[in-house]
Amino acid sequence: MTGTSAALTPPADAIPPVRHPEAPAPGELLGAHYEHCFGCGGGQPHGLHLAARAGEGVTVTAEFTVTPDHQGAPGLAHGGVLATALDETLGSLNWLLRVIAVTGRLETDYVRPVPVGTVLHLEAEVTAVSGRKIYSTATGRIGGPDGPVAVRGYALFIEVKVDHFIDNGRPEEIQAAMSDPDQVRRARAFEVNP
Ligand SMILES: CCCCCCCCCCCCCC(=O)SCCNC(=O)CCNC(=O)[C@H](O)C(C)(C)COP(=O)(O)OP(=O)(O)OC[C@H]1O[C@@H](n2cnc3c(N)ncnc32)[C@H](O)[C@@H]1OP(=O)(O)O
């Protein structure tokens, strides 16, 4: 069984996404947006260390290797971890739009179990934009980029101002991220157009 709720169906007046002219070129690795991000940051020993790459249009591909730290049932990836992989991949699409956005809704189909040691090959695209609302979908395959689908994700991201993080994040981490002398890293921590 598969499908999405009405909240994830773009309205009739939604428009196709527009790739930002300064978005990374197709094939380019996006790198971590924030070192301490559980999805992509190198500073999280048990994190997913997901590596996303820009594709054509407003698409990305990504890879995530399931380690023993990511288990739910013995030898299998935890469903919440797989949702994190989808969320992170879908979230990275917004860097191609150069829009700051957070996940408002994420729906997931779990199609096949994903064993520890598996490389999950993800691909994602923005399908439509309506005002602050960004609609996107992702799939995760196992056994190779053309292997069988193991997970699918459908998301609605909502555009926010950088104040969303400044007002709500714990001050210690916000101050550290904002005082990073590396301008691009500082911008990417908040997914802001540098
Ligand atoms: C220091 C670290 C920084 C890191 C930054 C990196 C970022 C990237 C990170 C990437 C990591 C991965 C990503 C992550 O993990 S992001 C982290 C997980 N997400 C969050 O924490 C978000 C928490 N939620 C909120 O803050 C607010 O609810 C937001 C901002 C989302 C909306 O509150 P806001 O007051 O602003 O707006 P609104 O309520 O007027 O809604 C606006 C429109 O949207 C529609 N709507 C809203 N929600 C839903 C819903 N659930 N289903 C369907 N529709 C929904 C709503 O009906 C309305 O539609 P319309 O009436 O206009 O038609």
mmCIF file with all atom_site columns, N, CA and C in Angstrom, residues 134-189:
data_model
loop_
_atom_site.group_PDB
_atom_site.id
_atom_site.type_symbol
_atom_site.label_atom_id
_atom_site.label_alt_id
_atom_site.label_comp_id
_atom_site.label_asym_id
_atom_site.label_entity_id
_atom_site.label_seq_id
_atom_site.pdbx_PDB_ins_code
_atom_site.Cartn_x
_atom_site.Cartn_y
_atom_site.Cartn_z
_atom_site.occupancy
_atom_site.B_iso_or_equiv
_atom_site.pdbx_formal_charge
_atom_site.auth_seq_id
_atom_site.auth_comp_id
_atom_site.auth_asym_id
_atom_site.auth_atom_id
_atom_site.pdbx_PDB_model_num
ATOM 1   N N  . ILE A 1 134 ? 6.774  23.985 0.120  1.00 0.00 ? 134 ILE A N  1
ATOM 2   C CA . ILE A 1 134 ? 7.622  23.276 -0.845 1.00 0.00 ? 134 ILE A CA 1
ATOM 3   C C  . ILE A 1 134 ? 7.284  21.783 -0.738 1.00 0.00 ? 134 ILE A C  1
ATOM 4   N N  . TYR A 1 135 ? 6.836  21.214 -1.859 1.00 0.00 ? 135 TYR A N  1
ATOM 5   C CA . TYR A 1 135 ? 6.422  19.807 -1.888 1.00 0.00 ? 135 TYR A CA 1
ATOM 6   C C  . TYR A 1 135 ? 7.530  18.972 -2.507 1.00 0.00 ? 135 TYR A C  1
ATOM 7   N N  . SER A 1 136 ? 7.883  17.867 -1.860 1.00 0.00 ? 136 SER A N  1
ATOM 8   C CA . SER A 1 136 ? 8.980  17.062 -2.392 1.00 0.00 ? 136 SER A CA 1
ATOM 9   C C  . SER A 1 136 ? 8.774  15.583 -2.093 1.00 0.00 ? 136 SER A C  1
ATOM 10  N N  . THR A 1 137 ? 9.454  14.767 -2.890 1.00 0.00 ? 137 THR A N  1
ATOM 11  C CA . THR A 1 137 ? 9.364  13.317 -2.712 1.00 0.00 ? 137 THR A CA 1
ATOM 12  C C  . THR A 1 137 ? 10.760 12.710 -2.785 1.00 0.00 ? 137 THR A C  1
ATOM 13  N N  . ALA A 1 138 ? 10.899 11.526 -2.176 1.00 0.00 ? 138 ALA A N  1
ATOM 14  C CA . ALA A 1 138 ? 12.194 10.833 -2.193 1.00 0.00 ? 138 ALA A CA 1
ATOM 15  C C  . ALA A 1 138 ? 11.974 9.328  -2.202 1.00 0.00 ? 138 ALA A C  1
ATOM 16  N N  . THR A 1 139 ? 12.951 8.610  -2.765 1.00 0.00 ? 139 THR A N  1
ATOM 17  C CA . THR A 1 139 ? 12.957 7.152  -2.652 1.00 0.00 ? 139 THR A CA 1
ATOM 18  C C  . THR A 1 139 ? 14.326 6.710  -2.172 1.00 0.00 ? 139 THR A C  1
ATOM 19  N N  . GLY A 1 140 ? 14.355 5.588  -1.481 1.00 0.00 ? 140 GLY A N  1
ATOM 20  C CA . GLY A 1 140 ? 15.616 4.978  -1.054 1.00 0.00 ? 140 GLY A CA 1
ATOM 21  C C  . GLY A 1 140 ? 15.658 3.545  -1.564 1.00 0.00 ? 140 GLY A C  1
ATOM 22  N N  . ARG A 1 141 ? 16.725 3.218  -2.305 1.00 0.00 ? 141 ARG A N  1
ATOM 23  C CA . ARG A 1 141 ? 16.855 1.878  -2.903 1.00 0.00 ? 141 ARG A CA 1
ATOM 24  C C  . ARG A 1 141 ? 18.017 1.132  -2.268 1.00 0.00 ? 141 ARG A C  1
ATOM 25  N N  . ILE A 1 142 ? 17.930 -0.187 -2.298 1.00 0.00 ? 142 ILE A N  1
ATOM 26  C CA . ILE A 1 142 ? 19.018 -1.005 -1.750 1.00 0.00 ? 142 ILE A CA 1
ATOM 27  C C  . ILE A 1 142 ? 19.598 -1.883 -2.853 1.00 0.00 ? 142 ILE A C  1
ATOM 28  N N  . GLY A 1 143 ? 20.880 -2.275 -2.676 1.00 0.00 ? 143 GLY A N  1
ATOM 29  C CA . GLY A 1 143 ? 21.527 -3.141 -3.669 1.00 0.00 ? 143 GLY A CA 1
ATOM 30  C C  . GLY A 1 143 ? 22.064 -2.365 -4.854 1.00 0.00 ? 143 GLY A C  1
ATOM 31  N N  . GLY A 1 144 ? 22.030 -1.033 -4.790 1.00 0.00 ? 144 GLY A N  1
ATOM 32  C CA . GLY A 1 144 ? 22.548 -0.209 -5.894 1.00 0.00 ? 144 GLY A CA 1
ATOM 33  C C  . GLY A 1 144 ? 21.548 0.873  -6.230 1.00 0.00 ? 144 GLY A C  1
ATOM 34  N N  . PRO A 1 145 ? 22.001 1.891  -6.978 1.00 0.00 ? 145 PRO A N  1
ATOM 35  C CA . PRO A 1 145 ? 21.110 3.021  -7.305 1.00 0.00 ? 145 PRO A CA 1
ATOM 36  C C  . PRO A 1 145 ? 19.869 2.600  -8.090 1.00 0.00 ? 145 PRO A C  1
ATOM 37  N N  . ASP A 1 146 ? 19.937 1.445  -8.798 1.00 0.00 ? 146 ASP A N  1
ATOM 38  C CA . ASP A 1 146 ? 18.777 0.966  -9.560 1.00 0.00 ? 146 ASP A CA 1
ATOM 39  C C  . ASP A 1 146 ? 18.120 -0.237 -8.889 1.00 0.00 ? 146 ASP A C  1
ATOM 40  N N  . GLY A 1 147 ? 18.491 -0.504 -7.645 1.00 0.00 ? 147 GLY A N  1
ATOM 41  C CA . GLY A 1 147 ? 17.946 -1.657 -6.934 1.00 0.00 ? 147 GLY A CA 1
ATOM 42  C C  . GLY A 1 147 ? 16.504 -1.433 -6.510 1.00 0.00 ? 147 GLY A C  1
ATOM 43  N N  . PRO A 1 148 ? 15.934 -2.394 -5.816 1.00 0.00 ? 148 PRO A N  1
ATOM 44  C CA . PRO A 1 148 ? 14.539 -2.277 -5.398 1.00 0.00 ? 148 PRO A CA 1
ATOM 45  C C  . PRO A 1 148 ? 14.326 -1.162 -4.372 1.00 0.00 ? 148 PRO A C  1
ATOM 46  N N  . VAL A 1 149 ? 13.153 -0.548 -4.449 1.00 0.00 ? 149 VAL A N  1
ATOM 47  C CA . VAL A 1 149 ? 12.816 0.524  -3.499 1.00 0.00 ? 149 VAL A CA 1
ATOM 48  C C  . VAL A 1 149 ? 12.582 -0.082 -2.114 1.00 0.00 ? 149 VAL A C  1
ATOM 49  N N  . ALA A 1 150 ? 13.236 0.502  -1.115 1.00 0.00 ? 150 ALA A N  1
ATOM 50  C CA . ALA A 1 150 ? 13.030 0.067  0.275  1.00 0.00 ? 150 ALA A CA 1
ATOM 51  C C  . ALA A 1 150 ? 12.166 1.062  1.036  1.00 0.00 ? 150 ALA A C  1
ATOM 52  N N  . VAL A 1 151 ? 12.341 2.360  0.762  1.00 0.00 ? 151 VAL A N  1
ATOM 53  C CA . VAL A 1 151 ? 11.556 3.388  1.457  1.00 0.00 ? 151 VAL A CA 1
ATOM 54  C C  . VAL A 1 151 ? 11.172 4.498  0.476  1.00 0.00 ? 151 VAL A C  1
ATOM 55  N N  . ARG A 1 152 ? 10.039 5.112  0.772  1.00 0.00 ? 152 ARG A N  1
ATOM 56  C CA . ARG A 1 152 ? 9.619  6.303  0.022  1.00 0.00 ? 152 ARG A CA 1
ATOM 57  C C  . ARG A 1 152 ? 9.227  7.367  1.024  1.00 0.00 ? 152 ARG A C  1
ATOM 58  N N  . GLY A 1 153 ? 9.487  8.625  0.668  1.00 0.00 ? 153 GLY A N  1
ATOM 59  C CA . GLY A 1 153 ? 9.093  9.731  1.541  1.00 0.00 ? 153 GLY A CA 1
ATOM 60  C C  . GLY A 1 153 ? 8.407  10.819 0.741  1.00 0.00 ? 153 GLY A C  1
ATOM 61  N N  . TYR A 1 154 ? 7.447  11.461 1.390  1.00 0.00 ? 154 TYR A N  1
ATOM 62  C CA . TYR A 1 154 ? 6.689  12.566 0.783  1.00 0.00 ? 154 TYR A CA 1
ATOM 63  C C  . TYR A 1 154 ? 6.683  13.673 1.831  1.00 0.00 ? 154 TYR A C  1
ATOM 64  N N  . ALA A 1 155 ? 7.070  14.884 1.418  1.00 0.00 ? 155 ALA A N  1
ATOM 65  C CA . ALA A 1 155 ? 7.230  15.911 2.441  1.00 0.00 ? 155 ALA A CA 1
ATOM 66  C C  . ALA A 1 155 ? 6.654  17.249 2.022  1.00 0.00 ? 155 ALA A C  1
ATOM 67  N N  . LEU A 1 156 ? 6.313  18.002 3.040  1.00 0.00 ? 156 LEU A N  1
ATOM 68  C CA . LEU A 1 156 ? 5.967  19.415 2.876  1.00 0.00 ? 156 LEU A CA 1
ATOM 69  C C  . LEU A 1 156 ? 6.928  20.193 3.755  1.00 0.00 ? 156 LEU A C  1
ATOM 70  N N  . PHE A 1 157 ? 7.782  20.999 3.117  1.00 0.00 ? 157 PHE A N  1
ATOM 71  C CA . PHE A 1 157 ? 8.667  21.901 3.848  1.00 0.00 ? 157 PHE A CA 1
ATOM 72  C C  . PHE A 1 157 ? 8.024  23.290 3.831  1.00 0.00 ? 157 PHE A C  1
ATOM 73  N N  . ILE A 1 158 ? 8.241  24.022 4.913  1.00 0.00 ? 158 ILE A N  1
ATOM 74  C CA . ILE A 1 158 ? 7.690  25.377 5.023  1.00 0.00 ? 158 ILE A CA 1
ATOM 75  C C  . ILE A 1 158 ? 8.855  26.357 5.110  1.00 0.00 ? 158 ILE A C  1
ATOM 76  N N  . GLU A 1 159 ? 8.830  27.340 4.227  1.00 0.00 ? 159 GLU A N  1
ATOM 77  C CA . GLU A 1 159 ? 9.882  28.366 4.246  1.00 0.00 ? 159 GLU A CA 1
ATOM 78  C C  . GLU A 1 159 ? 9.780  29.172 5.538  1.00 0.00 ? 159 GLU A C  1
ATOM 79  N N  . VAL A 1 160 ? 10.947 29.414 6.147  1.00 0.00 ? 160 VAL A N  1
ATOM 80  C CA . VAL A 1 160 ? 11.000 30.223 7.378  1.00 0.00 ? 160 VAL A CA 1
ATOM 81  C C  . VAL A 1 160 ? 12.105 31.273 7.241  1.00 0.00 ? 160 VAL A C  1
ATOM 82  N N  . LYS A 1 161 ? 12.086 32.236 8.141  1.00 0.00 ? 161 LYS A N  1
ATOM 83  C CA . LYS A 1 161 ? 13.179 33.207 8.221  1.00 0.00 ? 161 LYS A CA 1
ATOM 84  C C  . LYS A 1 161 ? 14.262 32.618 9.124  1.00 0.00 ? 161 LYS A C  1
ATOM 85  N N  . VAL A 1 162 ? 15.456 33.165 9.033  1.00 0.00 ? 162 VAL A N  1
ATOM 86  C CA . VAL A 1 162 ? 16.542 32.680 9.874  1.00 0.00 ? 162 VAL A CA 1
ATOM 87  C C  . VAL A 1 162 ? 16.197 32.840 11.363 1.00 0.00 ? 162 VAL A C  1
ATOM 88  N N  . ASP A 1 163 ? 15.300 33.775 11.656 1.00 0.00 ? 163 ASP A N  1
ATOM 89  C CA . ASP A 1 163 ? 14.862 33.986 13.049 1.00 0.00 ? 163 ASP A CA 1
ATOM 90  C C  . ASP A 1 163 ? 14.252 32.728 13.663 1.00 0.00 ? 163 ASP A C  1
ATOM 91  N N  . HIS A 1 164 ? 13.716 31.843 12.802 1.00 0.00 ? 164 HIS A N  1
ATOM 92  C CA . HIS A 1 164 ? 13.139 30.586 13.302 1.00 0.00 ? 164 HIS A CA 1
ATOM 93  C C  . HIS A 1 164 ? 14.155 29.869 14.180 1.00 0.00 ? 164 HIS A C  1
ATOM 94  N N  . PHE A 1 165 ? 15.427 29.845 13.717 1.00 0.00 ? 165 PHE A N  1
ATOM 95  C CA . PHE A 1 165 ? 16.470 29.138 14.462 1.00 0.00 ? 165 PHE A CA 1
ATOM 96  C C  . PHE A 1 165 ? 16.970 30.005 15.613 1.00 0.00 ? 165 PHE A C  1
ATOM 97  N N  . ILE A 1 166 ? 17.179 31.288 15.330 1.00 0.00 ? 166 ILE A N  1
ATOM 98  C CA . ILE A 1 166 ? 17.740 32.190 16.345 1.00 0.00 ? 166 ILE A CA 1
ATOM 99  C C  . ILE A 1 166 ? 16.791 32.275 17.542 1.00 0.00 ? 166 ILE A C  1
ATOM 100 N N  . ASP A 1 167 ? 15.490 32.326 17.265 1.00 0.00 ? 167 ASP A N  1
ATOM 101 C CA . ASP A 1 167 ? 14.512 32.471 18.355 1.00 0.00 ? 167 ASP A CA 1
ATOM 102 C C  . ASP A 1 167 ? 14.267 31.164 19.104 1.00 0.00 ? 167 ASP A C  1
ATOM 103 N N  . ASN A 1 168 ? 14.447 30.024 18.410 1.00 0.00 ? 168 ASN A N  1
ATOM 104 C CA . ASN A 1 168 ? 14.042 28.754 19.022 1.00 0.00 ? 168 ASN A CA 1
ATOM 105 C C  . ASN A 1 168 ? 15.197 27.842 19.414 1.00 0.00 ? 168 ASN A C  1
ATOM 106 N N  . GLY A 1 169 ? 16.350 28.003 18.772 1.00 0.00 ? 169 GLY A N  1
ATOM 107 C CA . GLY A 1 169 ? 17.482 27.127 19.070 1.00 0.00 ? 169 GLY A CA 1
ATOM 108 C C  . GLY A 1 169 ? 18.106 27.464 20.415 1.00 0.00 ? 169 GLY A C  1
ATOM 109 N N  . ARG A 1 170 ? 18.770 26.451 21.039 1.00 0.00 ? 170 ARG A N  1
ATOM 110 C CA . ARG A 1 170 ? 19.442 26.723 22.316 1.00 0.00 ? 170 ARG A CA 1
ATOM 111 C C  . ARG A 1 170 ? 20.542 27.749 22.080 1.00 0.00 ? 170 ARG A C  1
ATOM 112 N N  . PRO A 1 171 ? 20.620 28.781 22.913 1.00 0.00 ? 171 PRO A N  1
ATOM 113 C CA . PRO A 1 171 ? 21.558 29.880 22.652 1.00 0.00 ? 171 PRO A CA 1
ATOM 114 C C  . PRO A 1 171 ? 23.010 29.440 22.455 1.00 0.00 ? 171 PRO A C  1
ATOM 115 N N  . GLU A 1 172 ? 23.465 28.420 23.199 1.00 0.00 ? 172 GLU A N  1
ATOM 116 C CA . GLU A 1 172 ? 24.871 27.998 23.065 1.00 0.00 ? 172 GLU A CA 1
ATOM 117 C C  . GLU A 1 172 ? 25.198 27.624 21.619 1.00 0.00 ? 172 GLU A C  1
ATOM 118 N N  . GLU A 1 173 ? 24.340 26.788 21.022 1.00 0.00 ? 173 GLU A N  1
ATOM 119 C CA . GLU A 1 173 ? 24.625 26.309 19.662 1.00 0.00 ? 173 GLU A CA 1
ATOM 120 C C  . GLU A 1 173 ? 24.414 27.427 18.638 1.00 0.00 ? 173 GLU A C  1
ATOM 121 N N  . ILE A 1 174 ? 23.399 28.263 18.857 1.00 0.00 ? 174 ILE A N  1
ATOM 122 C CA . ILE A 1 174 ? 23.146 29.363 17.921 1.00 0.00 ? 174 ILE A CA 1
ATOM 123 C C  . ILE A 1 174 ? 24.335 30.319 17.900 1.00 0.00 ? 174 ILE A C  1
ATOM 124 N N  . GLN A 1 175 ? 24.819 30.678 19.103 1.00 0.00 ? 175 GLN A N  1
ATOM 125 C CA . GLN A 1 175 ? 25.952 31.616 19.156 1.00 0.00 ? 175 GLN A CA 1
ATOM 126 C C  . GLN A 1 175 ? 27.184 31.013 18.491 1.00 0.00 ? 175 GLN A C  1
ATOM 127 N N  . ALA A 1 176 ? 27.425 29.733 18.755 1.00 0.00 ? 176 ALA A N  1
ATOM 128 C CA . ALA A 1 176 ? 28.604 29.079 18.159 1.00 0.00 ? 176 ALA A CA 1
ATOM 129 C C  . ALA A 1 176 ? 28.478 29.064 16.631 1.00 0.00 ? 176 ALA A C  1
ATOM 130 N N  . ALA A 1 177 ? 27.288 28.735 16.135 1.00 0.00 ? 177 ALA A N  1
ATOM 131 C CA . ALA A 1 177 ? 27.108 28.665 14.669 1.00 0.00 ? 177 ALA A CA 1
ATOM 132 C C  . ALA A 1 177 ? 27.245 30.048 14.051 1.00 0.00 ? 177 ALA A C  1
ATOM 133 N N  . MET A 1 178 ? 26.723 31.062 14.727 1.00 0.00 ? 178 MET A N  1
ATOM 134 C CA . MET A 1 178 ? 26.750 32.421 14.153 1.00 0.00 ? 178 MET A CA 1
ATOM 135 C C  . MET A 1 178 ? 28.119 33.051 14.219 1.00 0.00 ? 178 MET A C  1
ATOM 136 N N  . SER A 1 179 ? 28.964 32.584 15.147 1.00 0.00 ? 179 SER A N  1
ATOM 137 C CA . SER A 1 179 ? 30.293 33.204 15.246 1.00 0.00 ? 179 SER A CA 1
ATOM 138 C C  . SER A 1 179 ? 31.346 32.402 14.488 1.00 0.00 ? 179 SER A C  1
ATOM 139 N N  . ASP A 1 180 ? 30.911 31.421 13.714 1.00 0.00 ? 180 ASP A N  1
ATOM 140 C CA . ASP A 1 180 ? 31.860 30.672 12.891 1.00 0.00 ? 180 ASP A CA 1
ATOM 141 C C  . ASP A 1 180 ? 32.499 31.631 11.890 1.00 0.00 ? 180 ASP A C  1
ATOM 142 N N  . PRO A 1 181 ? 33.842 31.747 11.874 1.00 0.00 ? 181 PRO A N  1
ATOM 143 C CA . PRO A 1 181 ? 34.481 32.700 10.957 1.00 0.00 ? 181 PRO A CA 1
ATOM 144 C C  . PRO A 1 181 ? 34.334 32.300 9.488  1.00 0.00 ? 181 PRO A C  1
ATOM 145 N N  . ASP A 1 182 ? 34.019 31.040 9.209  1.00 0.00 ? 182 ASP A N  1
ATOM 146 C CA . ASP A 1 182 ? 33.854 30.611 7.816  1.00 0.00 ? 182 ASP A CA 1
ATOM 147 C C  . ASP A 1 182 ? 32.470 31.044 7.326  1.00 0.00 ? 182 ASP A C  1
ATOM 148 N N  . GLN A 1 183 ? 32.455 31.998 6.386  1.00 0.00 ? 183 GLN A N  1
ATOM 149 C CA . GLN A 1 183 ? 31.184 32.610 5.962  1.00 0.00 ? 183 GLN A CA 1
ATOM 150 C C  . GLN A 1 183 ? 30.243 31.599 5.308  1.00 0.00 ? 183 GLN A C  1
ATOM 151 N N  . VAL A 1 184 ? 30.809 30.725 4.476  1.00 0.00 ? 184 VAL A N  1
ATOM 152 C CA . VAL A 1 184 ? 29.941 29.768 3.784  1.00 0.00 ? 184 VAL A CA 1
ATOM 153 C C  . VAL A 1 184 ? 29.378 28.756 4.776  1.00 0.00 ? 184 VAL A C  1
ATOM 154 N N  . ARG A 1 185 ? 30.247 28.282 5.702  1.00 0.00 ? 185 ARG A N  1
ATOM 155 C CA . ARG A 1 185 ? 29.772 27.316 6.698  1.00 0.00 ? 185 ARG A CA 1
ATOM 156 C C  . ARG A 1 185 ? 28.699 27.954 7.578  1.00 0.00 ? 185 ARG A C  1
ATOM 157 N N  . ARG A 1 186 ? 28.930 29.239 7.918  1.00 0.00 ? 186 ARG A N  1
ATOM 158 C CA . ARG A 1 186 ? 27.960 29.960 8.763  1.00 0.00 ? 186 ARG A CA 1
ATOM 159 C C  . ARG A 1 186 ? 26.620 30.078 8.019  1.00 0.00 ? 186 ARG A C  1
ATOM 160 N N  . ALA A 1 187 ? 26.718 30.410 6.736  1.00 0.00 ? 187 ALA A N  1
ATOM 161 C CA . ALA A 1 187 ? 25.491 30.544 5.944  1.00 0.00 ? 187 ALA A CA 1
ATOM 162 C C  . ALA A 1 187 ? 24.771 29.210 5.825  1.00 0.00 ? 187 ALA A C  1
ATOM 163 N N  . ARG A 1 188 ? 25.549 28.134 5.622  1.00 0.00 ? 188 ARG A N  1
ATOM 164 C CA . ARG A 1 188 ? 24.908 26.838 5.412  1.00 0.00 ? 188 ARG A CA 1
ATOM 165 C C  . ARG A 1 188 ? 24.295 26.288 6.692  1.00 0.00 ? 188 ARG A C  1
ATOM 166 N N  . ALA A 1 189 ? 24.861 26.652 7.854  1.00 0.00 ? 189 ALA A N  1
ATOM 167 C CA . ALA A 1 189 ? 24.272 26.183 9.113  1.00 0.00 ? 189 ALA A CA 1
ATOM 168 C C  . ALA A 1 189 ? 22.823 26.612 9.193  1.00 0.00 ? 189 ALA A C  1
#
